[in-house]
XYZ file of C-alpha atoms in Angstrom:
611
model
C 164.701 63.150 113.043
C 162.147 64.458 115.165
C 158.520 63.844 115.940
C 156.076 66.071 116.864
C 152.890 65.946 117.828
C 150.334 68.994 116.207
C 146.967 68.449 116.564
C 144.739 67.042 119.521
C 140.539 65.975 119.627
C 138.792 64.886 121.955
C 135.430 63.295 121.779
C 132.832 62.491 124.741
C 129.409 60.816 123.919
C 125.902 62.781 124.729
C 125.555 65.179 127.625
C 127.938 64.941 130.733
C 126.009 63.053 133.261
C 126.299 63.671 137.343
C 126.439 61.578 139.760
C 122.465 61.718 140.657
C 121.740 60.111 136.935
C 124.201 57.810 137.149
C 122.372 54.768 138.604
C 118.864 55.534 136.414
C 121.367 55.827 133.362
C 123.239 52.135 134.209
C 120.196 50.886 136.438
C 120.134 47.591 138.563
C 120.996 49.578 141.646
C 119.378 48.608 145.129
C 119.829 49.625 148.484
C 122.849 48.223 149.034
C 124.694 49.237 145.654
C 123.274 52.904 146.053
C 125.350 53.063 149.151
C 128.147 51.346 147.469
C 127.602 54.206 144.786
C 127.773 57.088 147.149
C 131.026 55.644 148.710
C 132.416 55.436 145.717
C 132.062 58.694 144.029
C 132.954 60.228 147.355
C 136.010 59.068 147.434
C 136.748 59.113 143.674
C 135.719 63.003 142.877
C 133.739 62.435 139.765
C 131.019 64.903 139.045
C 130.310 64.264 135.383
C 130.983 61.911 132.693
C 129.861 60.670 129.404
C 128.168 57.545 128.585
C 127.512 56.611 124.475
C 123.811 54.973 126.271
C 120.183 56.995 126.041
C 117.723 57.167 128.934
C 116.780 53.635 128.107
C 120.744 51.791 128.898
C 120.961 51.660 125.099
C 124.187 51.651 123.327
C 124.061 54.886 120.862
C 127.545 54.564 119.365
C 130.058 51.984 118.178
C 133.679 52.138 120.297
C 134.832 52.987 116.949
C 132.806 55.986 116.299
C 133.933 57.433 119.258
C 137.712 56.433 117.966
C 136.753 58.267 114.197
C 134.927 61.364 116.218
C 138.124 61.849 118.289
C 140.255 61.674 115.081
C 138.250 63.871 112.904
C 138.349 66.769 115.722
C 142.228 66.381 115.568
C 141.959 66.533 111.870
C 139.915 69.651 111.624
C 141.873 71.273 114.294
C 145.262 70.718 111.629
C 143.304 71.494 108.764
C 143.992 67.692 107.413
C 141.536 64.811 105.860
C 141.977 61.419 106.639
C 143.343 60.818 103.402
C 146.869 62.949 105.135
C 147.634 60.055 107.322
C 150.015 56.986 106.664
C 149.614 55.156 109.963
C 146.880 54.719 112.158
C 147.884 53.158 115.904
C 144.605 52.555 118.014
C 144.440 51.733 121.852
C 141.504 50.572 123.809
C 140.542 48.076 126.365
C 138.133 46.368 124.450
C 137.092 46.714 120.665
C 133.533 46.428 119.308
C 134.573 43.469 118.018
C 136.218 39.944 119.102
C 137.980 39.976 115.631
C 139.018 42.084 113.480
C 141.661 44.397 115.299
C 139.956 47.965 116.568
C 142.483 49.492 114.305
C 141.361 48.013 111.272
C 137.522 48.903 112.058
C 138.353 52.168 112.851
C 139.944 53.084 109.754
C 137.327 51.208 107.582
C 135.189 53.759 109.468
C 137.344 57.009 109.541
C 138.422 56.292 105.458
C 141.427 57.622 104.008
C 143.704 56.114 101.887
C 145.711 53.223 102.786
C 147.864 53.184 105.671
C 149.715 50.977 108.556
C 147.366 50.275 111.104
C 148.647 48.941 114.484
C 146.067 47.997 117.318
C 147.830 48.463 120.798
C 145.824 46.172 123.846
C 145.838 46.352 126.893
C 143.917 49.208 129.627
C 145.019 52.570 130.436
C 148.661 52.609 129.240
C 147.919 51.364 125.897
C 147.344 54.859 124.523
C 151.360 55.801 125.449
C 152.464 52.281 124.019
C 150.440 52.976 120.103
C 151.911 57.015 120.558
C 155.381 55.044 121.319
C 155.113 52.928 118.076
C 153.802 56.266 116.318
C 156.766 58.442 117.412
C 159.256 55.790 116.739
C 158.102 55.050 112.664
C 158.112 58.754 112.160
C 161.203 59.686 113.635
C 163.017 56.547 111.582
C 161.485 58.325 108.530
C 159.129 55.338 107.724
C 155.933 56.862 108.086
C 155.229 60.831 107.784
C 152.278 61.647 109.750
C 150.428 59.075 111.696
C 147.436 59.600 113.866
C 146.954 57.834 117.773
C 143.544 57.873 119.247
C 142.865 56.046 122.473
C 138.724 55.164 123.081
C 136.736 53.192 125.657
C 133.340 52.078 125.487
C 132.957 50.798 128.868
C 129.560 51.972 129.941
C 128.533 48.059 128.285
C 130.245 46.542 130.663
C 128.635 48.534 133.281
C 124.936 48.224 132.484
C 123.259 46.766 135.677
C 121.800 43.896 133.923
C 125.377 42.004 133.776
C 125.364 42.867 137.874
C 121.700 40.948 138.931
C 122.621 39.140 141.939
C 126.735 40.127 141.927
C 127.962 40.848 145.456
C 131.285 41.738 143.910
C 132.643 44.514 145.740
C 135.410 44.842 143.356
C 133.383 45.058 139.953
C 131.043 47.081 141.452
C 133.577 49.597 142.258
C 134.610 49.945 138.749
C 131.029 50.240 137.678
C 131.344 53.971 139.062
C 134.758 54.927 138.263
C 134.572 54.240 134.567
C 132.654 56.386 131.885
C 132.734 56.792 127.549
C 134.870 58.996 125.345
C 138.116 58.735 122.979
C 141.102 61.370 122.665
C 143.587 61.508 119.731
C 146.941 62.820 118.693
C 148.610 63.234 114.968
C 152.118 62.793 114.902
C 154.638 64.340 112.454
C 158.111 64.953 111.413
C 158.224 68.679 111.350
C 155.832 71.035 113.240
C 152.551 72.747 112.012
C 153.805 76.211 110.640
C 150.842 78.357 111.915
C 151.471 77.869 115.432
C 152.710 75.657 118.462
C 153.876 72.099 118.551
C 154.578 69.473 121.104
C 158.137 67.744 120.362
C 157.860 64.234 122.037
C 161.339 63.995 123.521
C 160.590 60.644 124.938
C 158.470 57.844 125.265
C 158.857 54.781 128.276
C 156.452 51.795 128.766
C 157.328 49.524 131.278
C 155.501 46.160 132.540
C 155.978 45.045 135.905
C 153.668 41.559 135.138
C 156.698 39.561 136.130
C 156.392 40.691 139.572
C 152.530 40.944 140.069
C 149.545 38.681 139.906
C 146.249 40.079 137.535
C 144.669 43.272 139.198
C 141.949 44.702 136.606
C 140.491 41.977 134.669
C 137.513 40.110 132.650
C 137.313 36.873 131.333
C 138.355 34.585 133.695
C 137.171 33.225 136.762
C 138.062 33.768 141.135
C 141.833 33.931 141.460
C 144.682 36.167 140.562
C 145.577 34.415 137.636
C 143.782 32.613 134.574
C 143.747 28.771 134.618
C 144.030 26.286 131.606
C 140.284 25.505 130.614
C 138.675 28.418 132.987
C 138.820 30.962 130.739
C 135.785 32.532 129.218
C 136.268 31.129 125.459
C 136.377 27.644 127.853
C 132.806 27.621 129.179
C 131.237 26.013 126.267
C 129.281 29.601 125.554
C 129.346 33.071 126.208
C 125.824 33.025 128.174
C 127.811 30.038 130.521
C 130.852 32.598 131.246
C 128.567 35.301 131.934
C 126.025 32.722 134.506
C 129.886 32.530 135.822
C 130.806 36.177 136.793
C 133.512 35.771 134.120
C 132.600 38.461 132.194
C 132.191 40.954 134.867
C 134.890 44.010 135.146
C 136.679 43.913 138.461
C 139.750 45.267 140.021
C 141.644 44.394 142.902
C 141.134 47.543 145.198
C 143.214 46.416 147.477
C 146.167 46.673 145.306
C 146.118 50.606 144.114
C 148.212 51.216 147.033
C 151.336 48.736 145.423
C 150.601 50.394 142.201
C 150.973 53.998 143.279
C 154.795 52.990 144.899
C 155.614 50.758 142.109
C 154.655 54.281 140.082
C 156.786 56.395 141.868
C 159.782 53.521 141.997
C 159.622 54.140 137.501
C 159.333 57.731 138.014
C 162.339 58.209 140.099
C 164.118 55.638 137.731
C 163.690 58.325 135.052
C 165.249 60.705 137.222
C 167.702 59.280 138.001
C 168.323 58.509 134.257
C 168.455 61.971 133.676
C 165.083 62.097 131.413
C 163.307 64.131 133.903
C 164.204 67.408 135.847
C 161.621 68.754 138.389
C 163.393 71.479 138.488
C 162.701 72.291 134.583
C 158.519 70.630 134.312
C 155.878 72.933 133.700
C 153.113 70.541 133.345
C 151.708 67.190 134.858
C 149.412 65.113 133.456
C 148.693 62.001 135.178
C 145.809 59.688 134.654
C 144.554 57.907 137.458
C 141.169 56.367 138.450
C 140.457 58.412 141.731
C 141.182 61.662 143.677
C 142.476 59.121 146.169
C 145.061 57.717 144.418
C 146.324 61.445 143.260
C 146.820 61.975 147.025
C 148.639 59.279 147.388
C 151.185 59.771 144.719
C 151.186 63.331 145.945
C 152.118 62.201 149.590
C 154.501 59.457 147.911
C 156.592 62.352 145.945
C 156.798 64.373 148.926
C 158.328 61.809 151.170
C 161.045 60.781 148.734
C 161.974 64.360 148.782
C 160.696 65.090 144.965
C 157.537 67.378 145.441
C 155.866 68.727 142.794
C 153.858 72.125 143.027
C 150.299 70.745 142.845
C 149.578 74.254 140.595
C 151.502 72.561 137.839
C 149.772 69.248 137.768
C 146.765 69.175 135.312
C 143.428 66.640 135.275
C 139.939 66.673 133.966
C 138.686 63.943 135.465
C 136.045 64.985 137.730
C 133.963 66.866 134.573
C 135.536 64.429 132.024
C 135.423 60.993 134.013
C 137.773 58.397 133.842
C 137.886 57.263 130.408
C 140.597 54.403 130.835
C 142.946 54.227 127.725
C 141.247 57.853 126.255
C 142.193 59.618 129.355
C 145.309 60.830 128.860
C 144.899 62.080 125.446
C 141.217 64.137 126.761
C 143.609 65.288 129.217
C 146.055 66.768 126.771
C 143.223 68.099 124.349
C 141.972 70.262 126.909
C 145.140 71.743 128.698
C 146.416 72.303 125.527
C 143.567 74.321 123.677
C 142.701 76.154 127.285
C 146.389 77.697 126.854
C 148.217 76.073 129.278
C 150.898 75.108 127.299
C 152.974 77.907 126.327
C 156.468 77.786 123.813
C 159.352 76.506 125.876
C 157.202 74.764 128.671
C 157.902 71.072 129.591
C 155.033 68.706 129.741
C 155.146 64.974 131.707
C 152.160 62.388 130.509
C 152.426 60.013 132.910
C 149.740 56.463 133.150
C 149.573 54.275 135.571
C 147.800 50.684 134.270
C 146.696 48.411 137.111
C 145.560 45.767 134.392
C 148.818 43.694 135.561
C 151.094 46.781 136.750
C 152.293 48.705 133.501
C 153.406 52.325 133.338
C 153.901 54.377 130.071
C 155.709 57.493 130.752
C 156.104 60.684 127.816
C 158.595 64.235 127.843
C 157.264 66.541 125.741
C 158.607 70.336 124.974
C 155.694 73.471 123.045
C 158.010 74.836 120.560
C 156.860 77.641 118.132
C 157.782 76.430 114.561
C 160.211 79.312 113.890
C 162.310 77.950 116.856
C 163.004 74.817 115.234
C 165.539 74.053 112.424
C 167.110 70.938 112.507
C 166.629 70.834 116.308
C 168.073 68.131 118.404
C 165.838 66.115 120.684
C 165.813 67.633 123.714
C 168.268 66.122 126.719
C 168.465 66.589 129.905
C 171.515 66.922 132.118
C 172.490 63.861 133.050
C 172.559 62.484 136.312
C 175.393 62.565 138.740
C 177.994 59.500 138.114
C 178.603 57.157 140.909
C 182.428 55.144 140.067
C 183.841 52.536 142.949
C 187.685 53.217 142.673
C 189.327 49.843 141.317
C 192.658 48.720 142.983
C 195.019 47.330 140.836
C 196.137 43.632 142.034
C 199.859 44.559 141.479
C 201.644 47.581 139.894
C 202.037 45.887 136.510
C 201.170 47.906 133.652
C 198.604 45.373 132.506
C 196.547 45.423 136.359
C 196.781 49.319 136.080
C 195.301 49.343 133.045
C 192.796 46.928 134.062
C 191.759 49.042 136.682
C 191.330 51.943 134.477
C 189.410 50.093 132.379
C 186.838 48.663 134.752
C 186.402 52.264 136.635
C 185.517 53.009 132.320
C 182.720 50.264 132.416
C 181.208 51.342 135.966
C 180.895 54.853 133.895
C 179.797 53.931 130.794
C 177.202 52.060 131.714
C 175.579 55.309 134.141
C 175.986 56.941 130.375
C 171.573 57.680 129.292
C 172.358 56.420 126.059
C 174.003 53.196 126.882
C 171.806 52.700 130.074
C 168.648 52.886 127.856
C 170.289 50.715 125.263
C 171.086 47.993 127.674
C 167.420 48.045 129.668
C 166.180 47.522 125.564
C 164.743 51.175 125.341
C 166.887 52.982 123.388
C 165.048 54.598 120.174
C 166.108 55.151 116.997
C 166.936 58.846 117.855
C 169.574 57.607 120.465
C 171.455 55.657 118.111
C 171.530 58.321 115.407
C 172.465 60.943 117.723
C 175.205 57.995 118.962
C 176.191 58.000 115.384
C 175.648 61.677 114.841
C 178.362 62.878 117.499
C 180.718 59.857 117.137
C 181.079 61.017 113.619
C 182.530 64.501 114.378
C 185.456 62.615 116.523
C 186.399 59.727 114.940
C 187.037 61.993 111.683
C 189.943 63.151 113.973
C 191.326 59.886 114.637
C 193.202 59.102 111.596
C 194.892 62.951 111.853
C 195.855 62.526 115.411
C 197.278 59.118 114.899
C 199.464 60.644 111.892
C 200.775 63.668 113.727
C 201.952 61.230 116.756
C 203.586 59.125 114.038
C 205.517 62.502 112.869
C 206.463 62.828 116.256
C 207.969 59.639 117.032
C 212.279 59.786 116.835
C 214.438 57.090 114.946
C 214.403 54.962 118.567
C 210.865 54.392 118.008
C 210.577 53.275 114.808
C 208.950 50.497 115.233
C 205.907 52.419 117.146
C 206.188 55.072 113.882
C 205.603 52.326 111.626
C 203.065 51.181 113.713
C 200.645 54.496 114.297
C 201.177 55.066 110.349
C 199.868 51.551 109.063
C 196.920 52.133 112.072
C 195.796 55.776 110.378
C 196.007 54.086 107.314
C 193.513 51.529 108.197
C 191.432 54.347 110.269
C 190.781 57.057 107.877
C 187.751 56.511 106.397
C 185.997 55.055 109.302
C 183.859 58.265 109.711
C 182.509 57.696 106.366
C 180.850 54.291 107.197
C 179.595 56.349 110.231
C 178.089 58.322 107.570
C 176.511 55.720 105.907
C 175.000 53.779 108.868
C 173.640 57.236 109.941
C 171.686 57.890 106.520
C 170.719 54.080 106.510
C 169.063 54.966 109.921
C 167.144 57.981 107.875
C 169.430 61.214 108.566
C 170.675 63.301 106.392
C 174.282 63.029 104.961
C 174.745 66.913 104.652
C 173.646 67.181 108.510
C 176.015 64.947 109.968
C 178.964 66.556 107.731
C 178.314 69.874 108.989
C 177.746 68.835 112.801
C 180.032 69.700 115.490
C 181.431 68.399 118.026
C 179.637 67.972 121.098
C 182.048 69.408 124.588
C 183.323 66.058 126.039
C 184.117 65.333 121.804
C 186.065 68.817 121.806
C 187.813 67.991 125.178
C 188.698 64.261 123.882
C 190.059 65.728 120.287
C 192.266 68.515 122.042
C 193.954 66.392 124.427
C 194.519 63.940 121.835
C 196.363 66.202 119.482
C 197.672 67.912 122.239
C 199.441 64.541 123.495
C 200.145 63.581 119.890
C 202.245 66.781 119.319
C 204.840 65.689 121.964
C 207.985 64.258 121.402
C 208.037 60.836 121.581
C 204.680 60.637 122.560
C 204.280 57.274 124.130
C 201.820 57.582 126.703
C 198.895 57.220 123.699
C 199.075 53.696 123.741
C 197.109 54.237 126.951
C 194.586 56.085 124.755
C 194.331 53.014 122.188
C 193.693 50.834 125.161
C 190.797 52.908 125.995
C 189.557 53.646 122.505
C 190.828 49.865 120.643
C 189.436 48.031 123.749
C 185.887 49.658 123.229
C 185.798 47.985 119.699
C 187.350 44.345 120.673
C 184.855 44.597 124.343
C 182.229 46.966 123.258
C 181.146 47.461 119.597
C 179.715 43.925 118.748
C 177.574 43.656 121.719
C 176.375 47.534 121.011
C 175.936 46.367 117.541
C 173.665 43.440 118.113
C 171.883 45.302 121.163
C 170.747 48.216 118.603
C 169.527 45.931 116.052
C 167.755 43.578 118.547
C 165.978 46.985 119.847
C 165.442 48.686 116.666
C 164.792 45.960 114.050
C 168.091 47.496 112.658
C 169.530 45.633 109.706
C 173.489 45.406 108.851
C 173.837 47.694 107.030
C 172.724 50.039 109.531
C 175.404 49.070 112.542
C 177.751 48.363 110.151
C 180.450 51.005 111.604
C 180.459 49.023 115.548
C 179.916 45.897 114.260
C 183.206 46.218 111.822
C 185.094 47.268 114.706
C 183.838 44.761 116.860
C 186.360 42.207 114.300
C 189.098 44.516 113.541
C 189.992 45.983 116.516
C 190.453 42.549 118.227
C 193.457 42.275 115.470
C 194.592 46.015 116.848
C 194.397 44.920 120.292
C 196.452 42.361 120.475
C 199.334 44.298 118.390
C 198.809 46.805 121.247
C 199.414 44.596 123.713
C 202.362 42.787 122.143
C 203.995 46.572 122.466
C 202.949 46.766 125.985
C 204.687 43.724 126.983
C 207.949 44.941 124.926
C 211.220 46.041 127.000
C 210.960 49.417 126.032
C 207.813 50.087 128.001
C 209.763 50.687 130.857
C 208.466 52.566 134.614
C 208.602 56.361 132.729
C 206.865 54.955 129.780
C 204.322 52.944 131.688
C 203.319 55.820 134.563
C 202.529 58.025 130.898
C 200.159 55.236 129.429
C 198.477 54.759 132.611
C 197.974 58.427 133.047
C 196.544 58.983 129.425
C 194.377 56.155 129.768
C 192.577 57.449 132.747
C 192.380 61.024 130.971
C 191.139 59.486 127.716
C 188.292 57.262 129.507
C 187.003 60.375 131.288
C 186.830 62.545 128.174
C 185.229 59.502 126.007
C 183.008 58.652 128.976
C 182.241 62.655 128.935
C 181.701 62.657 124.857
C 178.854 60.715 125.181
C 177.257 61.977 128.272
C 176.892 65.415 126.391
C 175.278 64.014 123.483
C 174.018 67.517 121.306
C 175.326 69.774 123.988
C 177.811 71.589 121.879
């Protein structure tokens, strides 16, 4: 299933505000902060942006107003109430509240019915992780429309009373870099009908914490981490924390630099991964804090040899201001409703988070409505496979087809699917589409098995009798496919009518191909390849999916069965291998269709939906 989103608002508190009523708006500004100021916006490219304070530096509007405000302009724009949603995922750096969650207040102010709320923490990226969460409960059928709205509030942080006497370079660089507003997103399972969608191919978050000390922070005191008892719920009260600094916004400027590589490092990663092609984006939409940190990524990207044409690479923030966690979402509001976005156009929302180095990353295709039925998610070619030839240690069958098989692993695990499933961010969409196109072969299994049987003579008997008790214990595998698939929330008819994908049509061929020749021997190399995936493979697939998806049993039921059985089928296999009759002909055959058959399954699920 598919998600899609259909609707954007935006919200921005009051009038925009330039940069020459920016320090009577905030106030507390003296000589030496007014220069600080002009520095600052220099370098940053801000003209205007919105602040929910009057003339007087007085709050005007709850965090969660601007959340509701945002929400209801995405709701008008679809022609929906509140009372259409079924999940509700917030983001935002810091709620009006300590307790409860921002998501809970802003649906006790937005109304409704009721609905799964899900508050998402954090700074900027925290708008891509709640539209991840979104995505992934409608695709798995759980939820049907669900709405993401990221807000910030942070002109109270930046009121000049909290700065009397603070030298901090570092918070007061933030002070004017950061502005008001809230963007939002609905989310559904099928586009809007009365004109274009955005299908969310993708969604990546990524923290890098484990490799970086604190960058933007509050709460705690000098240093570039928090210490037991020095935290601001330690100092005994709030008006103590605050005497301490603690409670002043800062960032570590010196750091934006690390950030923009570590950036580009994800970026290419997705490349590489095959989720992005330059060659194919129509539209960039980055959030970052300053005009000088675009410049760097742009300089970045052009010395790793992966320029992008600065005419397809969208931002508001020098009218809109940098709104932290709403950005990206403001962003999208406008380039969509200007008509930037036209049917069949690409679109990359990329967010940088220098809280403690996080990225969140999202693909996203326009389609028109009457484009789409029963659409796969869009996949992009995958990137170019890189194998290490394996030498086998002697010329025994069993190092020769240990060779083959490690060769196998180096390629399988280049595979998108299985590469995402083993760094934990495979979605629910990968596995059914896993599911989806091993379906459509393994229904072939049981036939090819039975026409080699027929093919056997009277001197094989023994191998006959073998291939005909394995079909017999193979044919209905495709069914519990089947099953795990609708589990999983597809639909039974679609995967029954599905076809094969190319590397599934190329695997099926040669295999009745090979099974229509006399004597046909050389497929016990294939059910070394295809046997060894369930006794090496399945389980660890099995319990990798349902680690990553919350799956239950019943929904990896097909791997993890053949993550037993096939041990039992492996070992028969190799009792024939080490038989007399396998003799130098007979081995040079199942070598040679071993190699053939891990290309073509290696190929099968590379081309996932191309068919």
């Amino acid at each position: 299933m598919n998600a899609y989103i259909t609707a954007a608002g935006a919200y921005l508190p009051g009038p925009p505000v330039g940069n020459d009523e920016i320090a009577a708006r905030l106030g507390g500004v003296d000589e030496r902060g007014d220069r600080l100021r002009r520095r600052i916006l220099a370098a940053n490219g801000i003209a205007k942006r919105h602040y929910a304070l009057d003339a007087q530096g007085r709050t005007t509007e709850l965090n969660e107003e601007l959340a509701a405000n945002a929400l209801h302009a995405a709701l008008d724009e679809r022609g929906l109430g509140a009372a259409d949603l079924d999940m509700l995922a917030t983001a935002t750096t810091q709620g009006d509240l300590l307790v409860p969650g921002f998501a809970s207040m802003v649906h006790g102010r937005l109304g409704g019915g009721p609905m799964q709320v899900l508050s998402a923490s954090g700074v900027c990226a925290s708008s891509l992780a709640a539209l991840d969460a979104a995505v992934a409960k409608v695709r798995l059928g759980d939820r049907r429309r669900a709405a993401v709205v990221g807000s910030e509030l942070s002109s109270r942080w930046l009121r000049g009373t909290r700065f009397s006497g603070s030298g901090d370079g570092d918070a007061h660089f933030l002070r004017w870099m950061l502005s008001d507003g809230a963007g939002a997103v609905l989310v559904e399972a099928q586009p809007r009908p009365d004109r274009p969608s955005l299908r969310v191919d993708w969604v990546r978050t990524v923290s890098l914490a484990h490799a970086h000390p604190v960058c933007m922070r509050a709460g705690m005191g000098e240093g570039s981490s928090p210490v037991a008892g020095r935290t601001w719920q330690d100092m005994g009260s709030a008006t103590a924390a605050e005497q301490a600094g603690m409670m002043l916004l800062r960032q570590d400027t010196s750091a934006l630099g690390a950030l923009a590589e570590a950036g580009l490092r994800e970026f290419q990663a997705l490349t590489r991964d095959g989720l992005i092609d330059l060659g194919k984006l129509d539209h960039v939409l980055c959030h970052y804090s300053t005009n000088a940190f675009r410049d760097i990524v742009f300089d970045q990207l052009a010395s790793a040899g992966a320029d992008i044409d600065t005419d397809r690479w969208f931002s508001n923030l020098e009218t809109r201001g940098n709104t932290g966690a709403a950005s990206i979402f403001i962003a999208l509001e406008e380039c969509w409703r200007t008509g930037r976005i036209q049917p069949g156009q690409t679109v990359l929302l990329a967010v940088p988070e220098s809280g403690r180095f996080s990225f969140g990353f999202a693909h996203l295709t326009c389609v028109d409505a009457e484009q789409v039925e029963a659409e796969p998610v869009a996949v992009p070619a995958p990137a170019p496979v890189s194998v290490t030839p394996v030498v086998p240690q002697s010329g025994s069958i069993h190092d020769r087809l240990d060779a083959v098989w490690q060769e196998f692993e180096q390629r399988l695990d280049q595979v998108p699917v299985m590469h995402r499933l083993s760094e934990g961010t495979a979605t629910i969409e990968d596995y059914r589409r896993l599911l989806f196109n091993l379906r459509q072969q393994v229904a072939d299994g049981a036939r090819w098995i039975s026409r080699a049987a027929s093919n056997f003579s009277v001197d094989l008997f023994d191998l006959r009798s073998a291939a005909i008790g394995h079909a017999a214990e193979e044919h209905r595998d495709f069914m519990m496919i089947e099953r795990d698939y609708a589990a999983c929330g597809g639909s039974i008819e679609d995967i029954r009518s599905g076809a094969k994908n190319i590397g599934s049509e190329a695997l099926s061929a040669f295999m009745f191909h090979t099974a229509s020749q006399p004597d046909p021997i050389g497929l016990l190399g294939a059910m070394f390849i295809i046997e060894g995936l369930g006794t090496g493979k399945a389980s660890g697939w099995a319990a990798r999916f349902k680690e990553t998806l919350g799956l239950r049993d019943d929904q990896v039921s097909f791997l993890a069965y053949h993550g037993e059985a096939d041990d039992d089928h492996f070992a028969k296999l190799q009792a024939i291998l080490n038989s007399p009759r396998i003799d130098d002909a007979a081995a040079d055959a199942i070598v040679k269709t071993a190699k053939v058959v891990a290309r073509l399954y290696a190929l099968q699920l590379e081309e996932l939906d191309n068919v």
